[in-house]
Amino acid sequence: MPGTVNGNGDVGMNGNARGNGGAGTGSPEPDVHGESVEARLEKLRDSRVVVTGGAGLVGSRLVRLLRRAEAEVTMLDRLDAYPDAVHSSLFGVDSLGAKLVVGDVCDREVVRRVLAGADYVVHAAAYADVAACTRRPDIAFHANVQGTQVVLEEVAASEVRRLVLVSSAAVYGNGDPSIRGPQVFREDQRLLPVSVYANSKLWAEHQARLLLSGPDTPEYAVLRYFSVYGDPQVPKPGSHSWMVAWLSMQARLGRPMRLNGGGVQVRDLVHVDDVAAATALALVEDGMAGATVNVGTGVPTSVREVGELIAPHFPRAHFVTTPLPEGDPLGGYAATEHCRELLRWRPRIDVRAGVERYVRWLSATPHAVPKWLAAEAAA
Ligand SMILES: NC(=O)c1ccc[n+]([C@@H]2O[C@H](COP(=O)([O-])OP(=O)(O)OC[C@H]3O[C@@H](n4cnc5c(N)ncnc54)[C@H](O)[C@@H]3O)[C@@H](O)[C@H]2O)c1
């Protein structure tokens, strides 16, 4: 159904536990141990870091942070996840001060070349949309499985100190079906992925462990991102899983913000700048060697709460409520003990501030509305 936000985004689940903030507009706790992220990232100064998928949403924010830490950065990216103007003008890929290699992570020669002399690698390249992976499992397999295998093999044979593998909370699937309501996802719980995308991410996690656990291999760490949002995120065609971007665009265009079952499903919304900081820290934090850690806030936010934060900014915003499909998962949120203790990271941007930033950015950046979406609205 066009415009519907349902419970089947990147994360799904049921349950009765609450996060540390209760309602989604609660504030995540601030910085850890009094030491700033910037100070801890000084270890990266003059190091050489490769970021696959560096021209994507998360990749480009991460590269910007790594450059601020004075690391030398190379991005390896196919540059085809969005129209060119998104990569260049919205994500600012050309002005990050990093080297861009346009290529495919399946191309072993290119991967070997960019890894030569690298100290650290973040593997973030992926066919990064749940619905698109379901529609095109062949592309998902190429990018997320075959490409990851090439990156892991080449890292294993290199002088790289540590690889950070970007995974997803999608590996938790819908969690425990006996729990009604939103539930918390813990790193050590049983993983029951329910999509092509999630399967590919879980496979990548297992394969990283298999290839990089030897005594002489580079170290690895796995990060399971929850629902990443924040400017300059833009929706992809046929995907409604990025709810802040999706609902904001609907509101701006005067289209209904559709709420299945009144918008009771929850997500753990983590701001892209916080995700970038968590990812950079995972390169240098001692406790992260061999660890798998959630990157989330621990705060569940319902679809309705997000809509209500967005609506006051757009005069034509309105809601339409549709029935909750039977068995639709109610979503979940991150257990945060591991990210606090192993990664020594806490998010700084709560959802109220992050959504506010997003809608202000969207209002100031009207060309961020994708052409296909504006055309749909006009029709
Ligand atoms: N956005 C989220 O909510 C979210 C949640 C969980 C996990 N993740 C993961 O985080 C990572 C970054 O996601 P994002 O939101 O920035 O997505 P994105 O689509 O903005 O970025 C992914 C980048 O990878 C590149 N890419 C894709 N296939 C490639 C290939 N075969 N070779 C080289 N480059 C290729 C794309 O061109 C794109 O620039 C992905 O691994 C994604 O699965 C994202």
Coordinates of C-alpha atoms and ligand atoms in Angstrom, one line a residue:
M1 CA 0.0 0.0 0.0
P2 CA 1.6 3.3 -1.0
G3 CA 2.7 5.3 1.9
T4 CA 2.1 2.7 4.6
V5 CA 4.6 2.3 7.4
N6 CA 4.2 -1.2 8.6
G7 CA 6.0 -3.4 11.1
N8 CA 8.3 -5.0 8.5
G9 CA 11.2 -2.6 8.3
D10 CA 14.8 -3.5 9.2
V11 CA 13.8 -4.8 12.6
G12 CA 10.8 -6.7 13.8
M13 CA 9.5 -8.2 17.2
N14 CA 6.9 -8.5 19.9
G15 CA 7.2 -8.3 23.7
N16 CA 6.6 -6.5 27.0
A17 CA 9.9 -5.1 28.2
R18 CA 10.6 -1.4 28.0
G19 CA 13.8 0.4 27.1
N20 CA 15.6 2.7 29.5
G21 CA 13.7 5.7 28.2
G22 CA 10.2 4.4 28.3
A23 CA 8.4 6.3 25.5
G24 CA 10.4 6.9 22.4
T25 CA 11.0 10.6 23.0
G26 CA 13.1 9.8 26.1
S27 CA 16.8 10.9 26.1
P28 CA 19.6 8.4 25.7
E29 CA 22.3 8.8 28.2
P30 CA 25.2 11.1 27.2
D31 CA 28.9 10.4 26.7
V32 CA 30.7 7.6 28.5
H33 CA 33.5 7.8 31.1
G34 CA 33.9 11.6 30.6
E35 CA 36.3 11.0 27.7
S36 CA 35.1 12.5 24.4
V37 CA 34.7 10.5 21.3
E38 CA 37.0 12.9 19.6
A39 CA 39.8 12.3 22.1
R40 CA 39.4 8.5 21.8
L41 CA 39.6 8.8 18.0
E42 CA 43.0 10.4 18.2
K43 CA 44.4 6.9 17.9
L44 CA 43.3 7.0 14.2
R45 CA 45.4 10.1 13.4
D46 CA 47.5 9.4 10.3
S47 CA 46.2 5.8 10.1
R48 CA 44.9 4.5 6.8
V49 CA 41.2 3.5 6.8
V50 CA 39.2 1.9 4.0
V51 CA 35.5 2.3 4.1
T52 CA 33.5 0.1 1.7
G53 CA 30.2 1.7 1.0
G54 CA 31.8 5.0 2.0
A55 CA 29.6 6.9 -0.4
G56 CA 26.4 5.8 1.2
L57 CA 24.5 7.4 4.0
V58 CA 26.3 5.9 7.0
G59 CA 29.6 5.6 5.1
S60 CA 29.7 9.2 4.2
R61 CA 29.0 10.4 7.8
L62 CA 31.7 8.0 9.0
V63 CA 34.2 9.2 6.5
R64 CA 33.6 12.8 7.5
L65 CA 34.3 11.8 11.2
L66 CA 37.4 9.8 10.3
R67 CA 38.7 12.8 8.3
R68 CA 38.1 15.0 11.3
A69 CA 40.2 12.6 13.3
E70 CA 42.9 13.1 10.6
A71 CA 42.8 9.6 9.3
E72 CA 43.7 9.0 5.6
V73 CA 40.5 7.5 4.1
T74 CA 39.7 5.6 1.0
M75 CA 36.1 4.9 0.0
L76 CA 35.3 1.9 -2.2
D77 CA 31.8 2.3 -3.6
R78 CA 29.8 1.4 -6.7
L79 CA 27.9 4.8 -6.4
D80 CA 24.7 3.3 -7.6
A81 CA 22.5 3.1 -4.5
Y82 CA 21.0 6.6 -5.3
P83 CA 20.9 9.0 -8.2
D84 CA 24.3 10.7 -8.6
A85 CA 23.1 14.0 -7.1
V86 CA 22.4 12.2 -3.8
H87 CA 25.9 10.8 -3.4
S88 CA 27.6 14.0 -4.5
S89 CA 25.4 16.9 -3.4
L90 CA 23.4 15.5 -0.4
F91 CA 26.0 13.2 1.0
G92 CA 28.8 15.5 -0.1
V93 CA 31.0 12.6 -1.2
D94 CA 33.2 14.8 -3.4
S95 CA 34.1 17.2 -0.6
L96 CA 34.9 14.8 2.2
G97 CA 38.7 15.0 1.6
A98 CA 38.9 11.2 1.1
K99 CA 40.0 9.2 -1.9
L100 CA 37.0 7.6 -3.8
V101 CA 37.6 4.4 -5.7
V102 CA 34.5 3.6 -7.8
G103 CA 34.3 -0.1 -7.9
D104 CA 32.6 -3.3 -6.7
V105 CA 33.5 -5.2 -3.6
C106 CA 33.2 -8.4 -5.7
D107 CA 36.1 -7.2 -7.8
R108 CA 39.1 -8.9 -6.0
E109 CA 41.7 -6.9 -7.8
V110 CA 40.2 -3.6 -6.8
V111 CA 39.7 -4.7 -3.2
R112 CA 43.3 -5.9 -3.0
R113 CA 44.5 -2.6 -4.4
V114 CA 42.6 -0.5 -1.9
L115 CA 43.6 -2.7 1.0
A116 CA 47.3 -2.4 0.2
G117 CA 48.8 -0.5 3.2
A118 CA 45.5 -0.1 5.0
D119 CA 45.5 -0.2 8.9
Y120 CA 41.7 -0.5 9.3
V121 CA 38.7 -1.5 7.3
V122 CA 35.0 -0.8 7.8
H123 CA 32.9 -3.0 5.5
A124 CA 29.6 -1.2 5.1
A125 CA 28.9 -1.8 1.4
A126 CA 25.7 -3.7 1.0
Y127 CA 22.5 -3.9 -0.9
A128 CA 21.1 -2.1 2.1
D129 CA 17.3 -2.3 1.8
V130 CA 15.1 -5.1 3.1
A131 CA 12.4 -4.9 0.5
A132 CA 14.8 -4.5 -2.4
C133 CA 16.8 -7.6 -1.3
T134 CA 13.5 -9.6 -1.2
R135 CA 12.7 -8.4 -4.8
R136 CA 16.2 -9.0 -6.1
P137 CA 17.9 -11.8 -4.1
D138 CA 20.5 -12.1 -6.9
I139 CA 21.7 -8.5 -6.3
A140 CA 21.6 -9.1 -2.5
F141 CA 23.7 -12.3 -2.9
H142 CA 26.2 -10.5 -5.1
A143 CA 26.8 -7.5 -2.9
N144 CA 26.2 -8.9 0.6
V145 CA 27.5 -12.5 0.3
Q146 CA 29.9 -12.7 -2.6
G147 CA 31.3 -9.2 -2.0
T148 CA 31.7 -9.8 1.7
Q149 CA 33.5 -13.1 1.0
V150 CA 36.0 -11.2 -1.2
V151 CA 36.5 -8.5 1.4
L152 CA 37.0 -11.0 4.2
E153 CA 39.5 -13.1 2.2
E154 CA 41.5 -10.1 1.2
V155 CA 41.5 -8.6 4.7
A156 CA 42.6 -12.0 6.1
A157 CA 45.6 -12.0 3.7
S158 CA 46.5 -8.3 4.5
E159 CA 48.3 -6.3 7.1
V160 CA 45.1 -4.7 8.3
R161 CA 44.8 -4.4 12.1
R162 CA 41.0 -4.7 12.4
L163 CA 37.9 -5.0 10.3
V164 CA 34.6 -3.7 11.5
L165 CA 31.8 -5.6 9.8
V166 CA 28.5 -3.7 9.6
S167 CA 25.6 -6.0 10.3
S168 CA 22.0 -5.3 11.2
A169 CA 19.4 -5.8 13.9
A170 CA 17.5 -7.6 11.2
V171 CA 19.4 -10.7 12.2
Y172 CA 17.1 -10.9 15.3
G173 CA 14.0 -11.4 13.0
N174 CA 10.8 -11.2 14.9
G175 CA 12.3 -12.5 18.1
D176 CA 10.3 -14.6 20.5
P177 CA 6.8 -15.1 19.1
S178 CA 5.4 -15.9 22.5
I179 CA 6.1 -12.3 23.7
R180 CA 3.3 -9.8 22.9
G181 CA 4.4 -6.2 22.4
P182 CA 7.8 -4.7 21.7
Q183 CA 10.8 -6.6 23.0
V184 CA 14.4 -6.1 23.7
F185 CA 17.1 -7.7 21.4
R186 CA 20.2 -9.1 23.1
E187 CA 23.4 -10.0 21.3
D188 CA 23.4 -13.6 22.6
Q189 CA 19.8 -14.5 22.0
R190 CA 18.7 -17.0 19.3
L191 CA 18.8 -15.4 15.9
L192 CA 15.9 -16.1 13.6
P193 CA 16.3 -13.8 10.5
V194 CA 13.1 -13.5 8.4
S195 CA 14.3 -11.9 5.1
V196 CA 16.9 -12.3 2.4
Y197 CA 18.6 -9.2 3.7
A198 CA 18.8 -10.5 7.2
N199 CA 20.0 -13.9 6.1
S200 CA 22.8 -12.2 4.1
K201 CA 23.9 -10.2 7.1
L202 CA 23.9 -13.2 9.5
W203 CA 25.9 -15.2 6.9
A204 CA 28.4 -12.3 6.9
E205 CA 28.7 -12.4 10.7
H206 CA 29.4 -16.1 10.7
Q207 CA 31.9 -15.8 7.9
A208 CA 33.8 -13.0 9.5
R209 CA 34.2 -15.2 12.6
L210 CA 35.3 -18.1 10.5
L211 CA 37.9 -16.3 8.5
L212 CA 39.2 -13.8 11.1
S213 CA 39.4 -15.8 14.3
G214 CA 42.9 -17.3 13.8
P215 CA 45.9 -16.4 15.9
D216 CA 47.6 -14.6 13.0
T217 CA 44.6 -13.0 11.3
P218 CA 43.5 -9.3 11.6
E219 CA 41.0 -8.6 14.4
Y220 CA 37.3 -8.2 13.6
A221 CA 34.3 -6.7 15.3
V222 CA 30.6 -6.9 14.3
L223 CA 28.2 -4.0 14.8
R224 CA 24.4 -4.6 14.6
Y225 CA 22.9 -1.3 13.6
F226 CA 19.3 -0.7 14.6
S227 CA 17.1 1.8 12.6
V228 CA 19.5 4.5 11.4
Y229 CA 18.0 7.9 10.6
G230 CA 19.0 11.5 10.3
D231 CA 19.8 14.0 7.6
P232 CA 20.7 13.6 4.7
Q233 CA 18.8 10.2 4.6
V234 CA 16.4 9.9 1.6
P235 CA 14.0 7.1 0.9
K236 CA 14.7 4.5 -1.8
P237 CA 12.0 3.6 -4.3
G238 CA 9.7 0.7 -3.1
S239 CA 11.0 0.9 0.5
H240 CA 9.2 2.3 3.5
S241 CA 11.5 1.1 6.2
W242 CA 13.3 4.4 6.9
M243 CA 10.4 5.9 8.8
V244 CA 11.7 9.3 9.8
A245 CA 12.7 10.1 6.2
W246 CA 9.6 8.4 4.7
L247 CA 7.0 10.1 7.0
S248 CA 8.7 13.5 6.8
M249 CA 8.6 13.4 3.0
Q250 CA 4.9 12.3 3.1
A251 CA 4.1 15.2 5.5
R252 CA 6.0 17.7 3.4
L253 CA 4.2 16.6 0.2
G254 CA 0.8 16.7 1.9
R255 CA 0.3 13.0 1.6
P256 CA -1.2 11.0 4.5
M257 CA 1.1 9.6 7.1
R258 CA -0.4 6.1 7.2
L259 CA -0.3 4.3 10.5
N260 CA -1.0 0.6 10.6
G261 CA -2.9 -0.3 13.7
G262 CA -2.5 3.3 14.9
G263 CA 1.3 3.2 14.5
V264 CA 1.9 1.0 17.6
Q265 CA 5.0 -0.7 16.1
V266 CA 8.3 0.5 17.6
R267 CA 11.8 0.9 16.3
D268 CA 15.1 1.8 18.0
L269 CA 16.0 4.9 16.1
V270 CA 19.7 5.7 16.2
H271 CA 21.0 8.9 14.7
V272 CA 23.4 8.5 11.8
D273 CA 26.0 10.8 13.5
D274 CA 25.9 8.5 16.6
V275 CA 26.2 5.5 14.3
A276 CA 29.3 7.0 12.7
A277 CA 30.8 7.6 16.1
A278 CA 30.1 4.1 17.3
T279 CA 31.6 2.6 14.1
A280 CA 34.8 4.7 14.3
L281 CA 35.2 3.7 18.0
A282 CA 34.8 0.1 17.1
L283 CA 38.0 0.3 15.1
V284 CA 40.1 1.3 18.1
E285 CA 38.4 0.2 21.3
D286 CA 40.3 -2.7 22.9
G287 CA 37.2 -4.5 24.2
M288 CA 35.8 -4.8 20.7
A289 CA 38.2 -7.4 19.3
G290 CA 36.1 -10.4 18.4
A291 CA 32.9 -8.8 19.8
T292 CA 29.4 -8.4 18.4
V293 CA 27.6 -5.4 19.7
N294 CA 24.2 -3.7 19.1
V295 CA 24.3 -0.1 17.9
G296 CA 21.0 1.3 19.2
T297 CA 19.7 3.6 21.9
G298 CA 17.8 1.1 24.0
V299 CA 14.7 3.4 23.6
P300 CA 11.7 2.1 21.7
T301 CA 9.9 4.8 19.6
S302 CA 6.5 4.0 18.0
V303 CA 5.6 5.0 14.4
R304 CA 2.9 7.3 15.8
E305 CA 5.4 9.1 18.1
V306 CA 7.6 9.8 15.1
G307 CA 4.6 11.1 13.1
E308 CA 3.6 13.3 16.0
L309 CA 7.1 14.8 16.2
I310 CA 7.0 15.5 12.4
A311 CA 3.5 16.8 12.0
P312 CA 3.8 20.3 13.6
H313 CA 6.5 21.2 11.1
F314 CA 4.3 20.8 8.0
P315 CA 1.0 22.5 7.7
R316 CA -0.5 19.8 5.3
A317 CA 0.5 16.9 7.5
H318 CA -2.3 14.5 8.4
F319 CA -2.6 10.8 9.5
V320 CA -4.6 7.9 8.1
T321 CA -5.0 4.9 10.3
T322 CA -5.3 1.4 8.8
P323 CA -5.8 -1.9 10.5
L324 CA -2.8 -3.8 11.9
P325 CA -2.3 -6.9 9.7
E326 CA -2.7 -10.0 11.8
G327 CA 0.6 -11.3 13.1
D328 CA 2.4 -8.1 12.1
P329 CA 5.4 -7.9 14.5
L330 CA 5.4 -5.0 16.9
G331 CA 9.1 -4.3 16.7
G332 CA 11.9 -4.1 19.3
Y333 CA 14.9 -2.2 20.6
A334 CA 18.5 -2.8 21.5
A335 CA 19.9 -4.1 24.7
T336 CA 22.7 -1.6 25.3
E337 CA 24.9 -3.2 28.0
H338 CA 27.5 -4.4 25.4
C339 CA 27.7 -1.1 23.6
R340 CA 28.2 0.7 26.9
E341 CA 30.8 -1.8 28.3
L342 CA 32.7 -3.1 25.3
L343 CA 32.4 -0.2 22.9
R344 CA 32.2 2.4 25.7
W345 CA 29.7 4.3 23.6
R346 CA 26.3 5.9 24.2
P347 CA 24.2 7.9 21.7
R348 CA 24.3 11.7 22.1
I349 CA 21.2 12.6 20.0
D350 CA 17.8 11.6 21.3
V351 CA 14.9 11.1 18.9
R352 CA 13.2 14.4 19.6
A353 CA 16.4 16.3 18.7
G354 CA 17.2 14.1 15.8
V355 CA 13.7 14.3 14.2
E356 CA 13.8 18.1 14.7
R357 CA 17.1 18.3 12.9
Y358 CA 15.8 16.1 10.1
V359 CA 12.6 18.2 9.4
R360 CA 14.6 21.4 9.5
W361 CA 17.1 20.0 7.1
L362 CA 14.3 18.8 4.8
S363 CA 12.5 22.2 4.9
A364 CA 15.8 23.9 4.0
T365 CA 16.7 21.3 1.3
P366 CA 13.5 20.9 -0.9
H367 CA 15.5 19.2 -3.7
A368 CA 16.1 16.3 -1.2
V369 CA 12.6 15.0 -2.0
P370 CA 13.3 12.2 -4.6
K371 CA 11.9 13.0 -8.1
W372 CA 10.1 9.6 -8.2
L373 CA 8.3 10.5 -4.9
A374 CA 7.4 14.0 -6.0
A375 CA 6.0 12.6 -9.2
E376 CA 3.9 10.1 -7.3
A377 CA 2.6 12.9 -5.1
A378 CA 1.8 15.0 -8.1
A379 CA -0.1 12.1 -9.8
Ligands
LIG1 N1 20.2 2.4 7.3 C1 19.8 1.5 8.2 O1 18.8 1.7 8.9 C2 20.7 0.3 8.5 C3 20.3 -0.5 9.5 C4 21.1 -1.7 9.8 C5 22.2 -1.9 9.0 N2 22.6 -1.1 8.0 C6 23.8 -1.4 7.2 O2 24.6 -0.3 7.3 C7 25.4 -0.2 6.0 C8 25.2 1.1 5.4 O3 23.8 1.4 5.1 P1 23.3 2.7 4.6 O4 22.0 3.0 5.2 O5 24.4 3.7 4.6 O6 23.0 2.3 3.0 P2 23.4 3.0 1.7 O7 22.6 2.3 0.6 O8 23.2 4.5 1.8 O9 24.9 2.8 1.5 C9 25.5 1.6 1.0 C10 26.6 1.9 0.0 O10 27.1 0.7 -0.4 C11 27.4 0.8 -1.8 N3 27.4 -0.5 -2.4 C12 26.3 -1.4 -2.6 N4 26.7 -2.5 -3.2 C13 28.0 -2.4 -3.4 C14 29.0 -3.2 -4.1 N5 28.7 -4.4 -4.5 N6 30.3 -2.7 -4.2 C15 30.6 -1.5 -3.7 N7 29.7 -0.7 -3.1 C16 28.5 -1.1 -3.0 C17 26.2 1.7 -2.3 O11 26.5 2.3 -3.6 C18 26.0 2.6 -1.2 O12 26.7 3.8 -1.4 C19 24.9 -1.4 5.2 O13 25.7 -2.5 5.4 C20 23.5 -1.7 5.8 O14 23.1 -3.0 5.5 C21 21.8 0.0 7.7

